PDB file of C-alpha atoms and ligand atoms in Angstrom:
ATOM      1  CA  UNK A 277      -4.326 -13.824  -6.077  1.00  0.00           C
ATOM      2  CA  UNK A 278      -3.369 -15.066  -9.646  1.00  0.00           C
ATOM      3  CA  UNK A 279      -0.794 -12.902 -11.698  1.00  0.00           C
ATOM      4  CA  UNK A 280      -2.112 -11.941 -15.012  1.00  0.00           C
ATOM      5  CA  UNK A 281      -0.212 -10.629 -17.833  1.00  0.00           C
ATOM      6  CA  UNK A 282      -2.810  -9.749 -19.911  1.00  0.00           C
ATOM      7  CA  UNK A 283      -3.268  -5.946 -19.935  1.00  0.00           C
ATOM      8  CA  UNK A 284      -6.895  -6.153 -20.349  1.00  0.00           C
ATOM      9  CA  UNK A 285      -8.751  -5.485 -17.167  1.00  0.00           C
ATOM     10  CA  UNK A 286     -12.034  -5.224 -15.486  1.00  0.00           C
ATOM     11  CA  UNK A 287     -11.287  -2.399 -12.767  1.00  0.00           C
ATOM     12  CA  UNK A 288      -8.235  -0.100 -12.100  1.00  0.00           C
ATOM     13  CA  UNK A 289      -7.601   0.333  -8.339  1.00  0.00           C
ATOM     14  CA  UNK A 290      -5.547   2.890  -6.738  1.00  0.00           C
ATOM     15  CA  UNK A 291      -3.444   2.206  -3.583  1.00  0.00           C
ATOM     16  CA  UNK A 292      -0.914   4.098  -1.564  1.00  0.00           C
ATOM     17  CA  UNK A 293       1.693   3.143   0.782  1.00  0.00           C
ATOM     18  CA  UNK A 294       2.406   5.592   3.562  1.00  0.00           C
ATOM     19  CA  UNK A 295       4.308   5.436   6.924  1.00  0.00           C
ATOM     20  CA  UNK A 296       7.827   6.619   8.525  1.00  0.00           C
ATOM     21  CA  UNK A 297      11.033   6.443   6.714  1.00  0.00           C
ATOM     22  CA  UNK A 298      12.701   3.018   6.779  1.00  0.00           C
ATOM     23  CA  UNK A 299       9.743   0.965   7.762  1.00  0.00           C
ATOM     24  CA  UNK A 300       9.901  -0.884   4.553  1.00  0.00           C
ATOM     25  CA  UNK A 301       7.120   0.443   2.266  1.00  0.00           C
ATOM     26  CA  UNK A 302       9.378   0.250  -0.744  1.00  0.00           C
ATOM     27  CA  UNK A 303      10.604  -3.082   0.183  1.00  0.00           C
ATOM     28  CA  UNK A 304       7.210  -4.410   0.561  1.00  0.00           C
ATOM     29  CA  UNK A 305       5.903  -3.280  -2.927  1.00  0.00           C
ATOM     30  CA  UNK A 306       9.401  -4.846  -4.573  1.00  0.00           C
ATOM     31  CA  UNK A 307       8.449  -8.032  -2.712  1.00  0.00           C
ATOM     32  CA  UNK A 308       4.944  -8.041  -3.952  1.00  0.00           C
ATOM     33  CA  UNK A 309       5.628  -6.990  -7.691  1.00  0.00           C
ATOM     34  CA  UNK A 310       9.145  -8.783  -8.151  1.00  0.00           C
ATOM     35  CA  UNK A 311      10.739 -12.007  -7.515  1.00  0.00           C
ATOM     36  CA  UNK A 312      14.069 -10.770  -7.025  1.00  0.00           C
ATOM     37  CA  UNK A 313      15.632 -10.544  -3.230  1.00  0.00           C
ATOM     38  CA  UNK A 314      14.955  -7.792  -1.484  1.00  0.00           C
ATOM     39  CA  UNK A 315      18.045  -5.784  -1.375  1.00  0.00           C
ATOM     40  CA  UNK A 316      18.763  -2.533   1.019  1.00  0.00           C
ATOM     41  CA  UNK A 317      16.968   0.157  -0.824  1.00  0.00           C
ATOM     42  CA  UNK A 318      17.555   3.902  -0.708  1.00  0.00           C
ATOM     43  CA  UNK A 319      15.181   6.007   0.837  1.00  0.00           C
ATOM     44  CA  UNK A 320      12.561   7.036  -1.784  1.00  0.00           C
ATOM     45  CA  UNK A 321      12.609  10.213  -3.101  1.00  0.00           C
ATOM     46  CA  UNK A 322       9.204  12.148  -3.623  1.00  0.00           C
ATOM     47  CA  UNK A 323       7.048   9.014  -5.018  1.00  0.00           C
ATOM     48  CA  UNK A 324       7.278   6.121  -6.961  1.00  0.00           C
ATOM     49  CA  UNK A 325       4.843   4.145  -8.928  1.00  0.00           C
ATOM     50  CA  UNK A 326       4.436   0.552 -10.069  1.00  0.00           C
ATOM     51  CA  UNK A 327       1.670  -1.332 -11.840  1.00  0.00           C
ATOM     52  CA  UNK A 328       0.576  -4.867 -11.143  1.00  0.00           C
ATOM     53  CA  UNK A 329      -1.977  -6.985 -12.819  1.00  0.00           C
ATOM     54  CA  UNK A 330      -3.936  -9.593 -10.632  1.00  0.00           C
ATOM     55  CA  UNK A 331      -6.995 -11.788 -11.080  1.00  0.00           C
ATOM     56  CA  UNK A 332      -9.022 -11.895  -8.007  1.00  0.00           C
ATOM     57  CA  UNK A 333     -12.379 -13.870  -7.797  1.00  0.00           C
ATOM     58  CA  UNK A 334     -12.339 -14.134 -11.481  1.00  0.00           C
ATOM     59  CA  UNK A 335     -12.163 -10.092 -11.866  1.00  0.00           C
ATOM     60  CA  UNK A 336      -8.936  -9.127 -13.876  1.00  0.00           C
ATOM     61  CA  UNK A 337      -7.467  -5.850 -11.870  1.00  0.00           C
ATOM     62  CA  UNK A 338      -4.858  -3.471 -12.551  1.00  0.00           C
ATOM     63  CA  UNK A 339      -3.317  -2.207  -9.467  1.00  0.00           C
ATOM     64  CA  UNK A 340      -1.807   1.119  -9.462  1.00  0.00           C
ATOM     65  CA  UNK A 341       0.237   1.205  -6.222  1.00  0.00           C
ATOM     66  CA  UNK A 342       1.884   4.726  -5.177  1.00  0.00           C
ATOM     67  CA  UNK A 343       5.092   4.205  -3.162  1.00  0.00           C
ATOM     68  CA  UNK A 344       5.461   7.698  -1.001  1.00  0.00           C
ATOM     69  CA  UNK A 345       8.570   8.867   0.611  1.00  0.00           C
ATOM     70  CA  UNK A 346       8.246   8.613   4.443  1.00  0.00           C
ATOM     71  CA  UNK A 347      10.794  11.547   5.293  1.00  0.00           C
ATOM     72  CA  UNK A 348       9.041  14.685   6.670  1.00  0.00           C
ATOM     73  CA  UNK A 349      10.899  16.824   3.964  1.00  0.00           C
ATOM     74  CA  UNK A 350       8.711  15.318   1.255  1.00  0.00           C
ATOM     75  CA  UNK A 351       5.239  15.675   3.091  1.00  0.00           C
ATOM     76  CA  UNK A 352       3.645  18.396   0.922  1.00  0.00           C
ATOM     77  CA  UNK A 353       4.443  16.818  -2.040  1.00  0.00           C
ATOM     78  CA  UNK A 354       3.081  13.211  -1.115  1.00  0.00           C
ATOM     79  CA  UNK A 355      -0.153  14.393   0.499  1.00  0.00           C
ATOM     80  CA  UNK A 356      -1.370  15.259  -2.899  1.00  0.00           C
ATOM     81  CA  UNK A 357      -1.241  11.262  -4.075  1.00  0.00           C
ATOM     82  CA  UNK A 358      -3.937  10.669  -1.495  1.00  0.00           C
ATOM     83  CA  UNK A 359      -6.444  11.969  -3.914  1.00  0.00           C
ATOM     84  CA  UNK A 360      -8.633   9.158  -5.454  1.00  0.00           C
ATOM     85  CA  UNK A 361      -7.021   6.243  -3.628  1.00  0.00           C
ATOM     86  CA  UNK A 362      -9.343   3.264  -3.091  1.00  0.00           C
ATOM     87  CA  UNK A 363      -7.091   1.862  -0.599  1.00  0.00           C
ATOM     88  CA  UNK A 364      -4.187   3.282   1.833  1.00  0.00           C
ATOM     89  CA  UNK A 365      -1.688   0.797   3.404  1.00  0.00           C
ATOM     90  CA  UNK A 366       0.086   2.319   6.734  1.00  0.00           C
ATOM     91  CA  UNK A 367       2.921   0.648   7.308  1.00  0.00           C
ATOM     92  CA  UNK A 368       5.028   0.635  10.732  1.00  0.00           C
ATOM     93  CA  UNK A 369       8.384  -1.572  11.824  1.00  0.00           C
ATOM     94  CA  UNK A 370       7.542  -3.818  14.710  1.00  0.00           C
ATOM     95  CA  UNK A 371      11.063  -3.323  15.917  1.00  0.00           C
ATOM     96  CA  UNK A 372      10.663   0.561  16.040  1.00  0.00           C
ATOM     97  CA  UNK A 373       8.229   1.960  18.645  1.00  0.00           C
ATOM     98  CA  UNK A 374       8.035   5.747  17.199  1.00  0.00           C
ATOM     99  CA  UNK A 375       6.694   4.212  13.549  1.00  0.00           C
ATOM    100  CA  UNK A 376       3.841   2.813  15.564  1.00  0.00           C
ATOM    101  CA  UNK A 377       3.215   5.998  17.980  1.00  0.00           C
ATOM    102  CA  UNK A 378       3.619   8.180  14.458  1.00  0.00           C
ATOM    103  CA  UNK A 379       0.681   6.246  13.185  1.00  0.00           C
ATOM    104  CA  UNK A 380      -1.901   8.182  15.165  1.00  0.00           C
ATOM    105  CA  UNK A 381       0.424  11.221  15.497  1.00  0.00           C
ATOM    106  CA  UNK A 382       1.243  11.684  12.032  1.00  0.00           C
ATOM    107  CA  UNK A 383      -0.355   9.233   9.203  1.00  0.00           C
ATOM    108  CA  UNK A 384      -3.896   8.976  10.603  1.00  0.00           C
ATOM    109  CA  UNK A 385      -4.138  12.937  10.172  1.00  0.00           C
ATOM    110  CA  UNK A 386      -2.732  12.901   6.893  1.00  0.00           C
ATOM    111  CA  UNK A 387      -5.418  10.416   5.737  1.00  0.00           C
ATOM    112  CA  UNK A 388      -8.091  12.475   7.298  1.00  0.00           C
ATOM    113  CA  UNK A 389      -6.758  15.723   5.546  1.00  0.00           C
ATOM    114  CA  UNK A 390      -6.096  14.751   2.149  1.00  0.00           C
ATOM    115  CA  UNK A 391      -7.797  11.308   1.259  1.00  0.00           C
ATOM    116  CA  UNK A 392     -10.845  12.134  -0.771  1.00  0.00           C
ATOM    117  CA  UNK A 393     -12.518   9.225  -0.563  1.00  0.00           C
ATOM    118  CA  UNK A 394     -14.837   8.327   2.538  1.00  0.00           C
ATOM    119  CA  UNK A 395     -15.101   4.761   1.717  1.00  0.00           C
ATOM    120  CA  UNK A 396     -11.461   4.106   1.392  1.00  0.00           C
ATOM    121  CA  UNK A 397     -10.238   0.988   2.754  1.00  0.00           C
ATOM    122  CA  UNK A 398      -7.129   1.187   5.097  1.00  0.00           C
ATOM    123  CA  UNK A 399      -4.890  -1.529   5.861  1.00  0.00           C
ATOM    124  CA  UNK A 400      -2.462  -1.365   8.749  1.00  0.00           C
ATOM    125  CA  UNK A 401       0.874  -3.369   8.395  1.00  0.00           C
ATOM    126  CA  UNK A 402       3.172  -4.261  10.826  1.00  0.00           C
ATOM    127  CA  UNK A 403       6.547  -5.241   8.809  1.00  0.00           C
ATOM    128  CA  UNK A 404       9.862  -6.805   9.589  1.00  0.00           C
ATOM    129  CA  UNK A 405       8.539  -9.778  11.703  1.00  0.00           C
ATOM    130  CA  UNK A 406      11.476 -11.862  10.497  1.00  0.00           C
ATOM    131  CA  UNK A 407      13.240  -9.646  13.342  1.00  0.00           C
ATOM    132  CA  UNK A 408      11.153 -11.224  16.233  1.00  0.00           C
ATOM    133  CA  UNK A 409      13.858 -11.098  18.515  1.00  0.00           C
ATOM    134  CA  UNK A 410      14.056  -7.113  17.935  1.00  0.00           C
ATOM    135  CA  UNK A 411      10.308  -6.651  18.206  1.00  0.00           C
ATOM    136  CA  UNK A 412       9.056  -4.106  20.443  1.00  0.00           C
ATOM    137  CA  UNK A 413       5.252  -3.607  19.189  1.00  0.00           C
ATOM    138  CA  UNK A 414       3.254  -6.702  19.862  1.00  0.00           C
ATOM    139  CA  UNK A 415       0.676  -7.949  17.619  1.00  0.00           C
ATOM    140  CA  UNK A 416      -2.057  -7.337  20.023  1.00  0.00           C
ATOM    141  CA  UNK A 417      -1.014  -3.364  19.910  1.00  0.00           C
ATOM    142  CA  UNK A 418      -1.636  -3.460  16.159  1.00  0.00           C
ATOM    143  CA  UNK A 419      -4.877  -5.174  16.267  1.00  0.00           C
ATOM    144  CA  UNK A 420      -5.993  -2.585  18.851  1.00  0.00           C
ATOM    145  CA  UNK A 421      -4.996   0.219  16.699  1.00  0.00           C
ATOM    146  CA  UNK A 422      -6.688  -1.123  13.807  1.00  0.00           C
ATOM    147  CA  UNK A 423      -9.851  -1.927  15.627  1.00  0.00           C
ATOM    148  CA  UNK A 424      -9.888   1.645  16.942  1.00  0.00           C
ATOM    149  CA  UNK A 425      -9.105   3.199  13.410  1.00  0.00           C
ATOM    150  CA  UNK A 426     -11.420   1.108  11.315  1.00  0.00           C
ATOM    151  CA  UNK A 427      -8.364  -0.568   9.434  1.00  0.00           C
ATOM    152  CA  UNK A 428      -7.368  -4.104   8.168  1.00  0.00           C
ATOM    153  CA  UNK A 429      -4.721  -5.495   9.822  1.00  0.00           C
ATOM    154  CA  UNK A 430      -1.729  -7.916   8.929  1.00  0.00           C
ATOM    155  CA  UNK A 431       1.802  -8.500  10.231  1.00  0.00           C
ATOM    156  CA  UNK A 432       4.304  -9.354   7.360  1.00  0.00           C
ATOM    157  CA  UNK A 433       8.091  -9.567   6.314  1.00  0.00           C
ATOM    158  CA  UNK A 434       8.967  -7.894   3.095  1.00  0.00           C
ATOM    159  CA  UNK A 435      12.404  -9.634   3.486  1.00  0.00           C
ATOM    160  CA  UNK A 436      11.086 -13.206   3.701  1.00  0.00           C
ATOM    161  CA  UNK A 437       7.566 -12.509   2.039  1.00  0.00           C
ATOM    162  CA  UNK A 438       5.841 -13.981   4.954  1.00  0.00           C
ATOM    163  CA  UNK A 439       2.330 -12.283   4.225  1.00  0.00           C
ATOM    164  CA  UNK A 440       2.944  -9.875   1.377  1.00  0.00           C
ATOM    165  CA  UNK A 441       0.791 -11.412  -0.908  1.00  0.00           C
ATOM    166  CA  UNK A 442      -1.988 -11.751   1.494  1.00  0.00           C
ATOM    167  CA  UNK A 443      -1.354  -7.929   2.465  1.00  0.00           C
ATOM    168  CA  UNK A 444      -2.759  -6.889  -0.892  1.00  0.00           C
ATOM    169  CA  UNK A 445      -5.156  -9.530  -1.448  1.00  0.00           C
ATOM    170  CA  UNK A 446      -7.248  -8.757   1.506  1.00  0.00           C
ATOM    171  CA  UNK A 447      -7.152  -5.191   0.675  1.00  0.00           C
ATOM    172  CA  UNK A 448      -8.256  -5.638  -2.758  1.00  0.00           C
ATOM    173  CA  UNK A 449     -10.814  -8.303  -1.688  1.00  0.00           C
ATOM    174  CA  UNK A 450     -12.092  -5.446   0.770  1.00  0.00           C
ATOM    175  CA  UNK A 451     -12.001  -3.047  -2.145  1.00  0.00           C
ATOM    176  CA  UNK A 452     -14.398  -5.605  -4.439  1.00  0.00           C
ATOM    177  CA  UNK A 453     -16.597  -5.590  -1.564  1.00  0.00           C
ATOM    178  CA  UNK A 454     -17.344  -2.059  -1.246  1.00  0.00           C
ATOM    179  CA  UNK A 455     -19.871  -1.268  -4.476  1.00  0.00           C
ATOM    180  CA  UNK A 456     -18.556   2.735  -4.201  1.00  0.00           C
ATOM    181  CA  UNK A 457     -15.066   1.633  -4.804  1.00  0.00           C
ATOM    182  CA  UNK A 458     -16.073  -0.756  -7.484  1.00  0.00           C
ATOM    183  CA  UNK A 459     -17.983   1.832  -9.091  1.00  0.00           C
ATOM    184  CA  UNK A 460     -14.800   4.103  -8.950  1.00  0.00           C
ATOM    185  CA  UNK A 461     -12.693   1.411 -10.402  1.00  0.00           C
ATOM    186  CA  UNK A 462     -14.652   1.205 -13.385  1.00  0.00           C
ATOM    187  CA  UNK A 463     -14.995   5.208 -14.000  1.00  0.00           C
ATOM    188  CA  UNK A 464     -11.361   5.554 -14.044  1.00  0.00           C
ATOM    189  CA  UNK A 465     -11.133   3.054 -16.708  1.00  0.00           C
ATOM    190  CA  UNK A 466     -13.641   4.850 -18.705  1.00  0.00           C
ATOM    191  CA  UNK A 467     -11.562   8.119 -18.106  1.00  0.00           C
ATOM    192  CA  UNK A 468      -8.375   6.397 -19.131  1.00  0.00           C
ATOM    193  CA  UNK A 469      -9.665   4.180 -21.997  1.00  0.00           C
ATOM    194  CA  UNK A 470      -7.890   6.094 -24.751  1.00  0.00           C
ATOM    195  CA  UNK A 471      -4.819   6.646 -22.660  1.00  0.00           C
ATOM    196  CA  UNK A 472      -4.037   2.826 -21.876  1.00  0.00           C
ATOM    197  CA  UNK A 473      -0.611   1.649 -23.287  1.00  0.00           C
ATOM    198  CA  UNK A 474       0.201  -1.810 -23.278  1.00  0.00           C
ATOM    199  CA  UNK A 475       2.456  -2.730 -20.078  1.00  0.00           C
ATOM    200  CA  UNK A 476       4.615  -5.658 -18.776  1.00  0.00           C
ATOM    201  CA  UNK A 477       2.812  -7.493 -15.836  1.00  0.00           C
ATOM    202  CA  UNK A 478       4.606  -5.225 -13.352  1.00  0.00           C
ATOM    203  CA  UNK A 479       6.313  -1.816 -14.465  1.00  0.00           C
ATOM    204  CA  UNK A 480       7.659   0.880 -12.709  1.00  0.00           C
ATOM    205  CA  UNK A 481       8.368   4.811 -13.402  1.00  0.00           C
ATOM    206  CA  UNK A 482       9.654   7.074 -10.848  1.00  0.00           C
ATOM    207  CA  UNK A 483       7.277  10.166 -10.572  1.00  0.00           C
ATOM    208  CA  UNK A 484       7.710  13.071  -8.308  1.00  0.00           C
TER     209      UNK A 484
HETATM  210  N1  GTP B 145      14.872  -7.371   8.259  1.00  0.00           N
HETATM  211  C1  GTP B 145      14.044  -6.859   7.499  1.00  0.00           C
HETATM  212  N2  GTP B 145      14.400  -5.567   6.928  1.00  0.00           N
HETATM  213  C2  GTP B 145      13.769  -4.970   6.005  1.00  0.00           C
HETATM  214  C3  GTP B 145      12.184  -5.623   5.754  1.00  0.00           C
HETATM  215  N3  GTP B 145      11.593  -4.582   4.957  1.00  0.00           N
HETATM  216  C4  GTP B 145      12.453  -3.680   4.747  1.00  0.00           C
HETATM  217  N4  GTP B 145      14.000  -3.831   5.177  1.00  0.00           N
HETATM  218  C5  GTP B 145      15.002  -2.799   5.138  1.00  0.00           C
HETATM  219  O1  GTP B 145      14.702  -1.667   5.747  1.00  0.00           O
HETATM  220  C6  GTP B 145      15.103  -0.611   5.201  1.00  0.00           C
HETATM  221  C7  GTP B 145      14.174   0.212   4.677  1.00  0.00           C
HETATM  222  O2  GTP B 145      13.425  -0.360   3.725  1.00  0.00           O
HETATM  223  P1  GTP B 145      12.626   0.665   2.546  1.00  0.00           P
HETATM  224  O3  GTP B 145      11.879  -0.260   1.878  1.00  0.00           O
HETATM  225  O4  GTP B 145      13.605   1.589   1.707  1.00  0.00           O
HETATM  226  O5  GTP B 145      11.878   1.896   3.592  1.00  0.00           O
HETATM  227  P2  GTP B 145      10.646   2.846   3.371  1.00  0.00           P
HETATM  228  O6  GTP B 145       9.879   2.674   4.064  1.00  0.00           O
HETATM  229  O7  GTP B 145      10.496   2.492   1.566  1.00  0.00           O
HETATM  230  O8  GTP B 145      11.720   4.225   3.470  1.00  0.00           O
HETATM  231  P3  GTP B 145      11.352   5.489   2.719  1.00  0.00           P
HETATM  232  O9  GTP B 145      11.320   5.401   1.326  1.00  0.00           O
HETATM  233  O10 GTP B 145      12.522   6.561   3.467  1.00  0.00           O
HETATM  234  O11 GTP B 145      10.309   6.232   3.254  1.00  0.00           O
HETATM  235  C8  GTP B 145      15.892  -1.402   4.158  1.00  0.00           C
HETATM  236  O12 GTP B 145      17.498  -1.692   4.511  1.00  0.00           O
HETATM  237  C9  GTP B 145      15.465  -2.586   3.814  1.00  0.00           C
HETATM  238  O13 GTP B 145      16.187  -3.730   3.543  1.00  0.00           O
HETATM  239  C10 GTP B 145      11.781  -6.629   6.328  1.00  0.00           C
HETATM  240  O14 GTP B 145      10.783  -7.131   6.203  1.00  0.00           O
HETATM  241  N5  GTP B 145      12.700  -7.301   7.245  1.00  0.00           N
HETATM  242 MG1   MG B 146      10.673   4.018   0.007  1.00  0.00          MG
END
């Protein structure tokens, strides 16, 4: 996945990060969009948003990535951000079992209730693999969950950046492999064409 600084793009894809508070959603996004070391972040308030331009298989893509708060008090607000997403990344912490069990108890249900896109690609991400000695959820359990719920699956570390690029790349490749999602990516561009403003490679604006 080659970064592209050009603000021209072929497709616009909307992606969403969901999962329990503290699993590392904001850290993953920061790790993907910036080259700074990951510091201890504060819990997200409501929703945050970053843009990244990448070139994949010769296509210039604008990725609009929405980072939601995992805390339950923001659930009503964050649920409205599922609308129109082409990719949803469900994150859990491999060192905290409850963040894994909440995938089926909470997050899969949230997707069923609020996602408007039948073909939306889901990606399951087991984060914090750098803390291997504290791991309580095995890779096999992750693979089985992903198979049952029809998700892609990867384990990664926002801290060491292991598999962070691959996570977004696999999701983007699968979106590009799905004709209805490509069509939506083009439609969004047509809808937004008069609103596009020049932006940096990765930009951020809080939004709640
Ligand atoms: N060791 C380790 N720590 C991580 C990793 N990813 C995130 N963290 C730490 O976990 C804590 C929570 O990370 P966040 O990115 O804020 O978690 P979040 O999922 O965005 O949480 P909410 O915004 O409350 O939903 C922070 O202290 C991070 O530094 C990782 O891969 N490895
Ligand atoms: Mg956060």
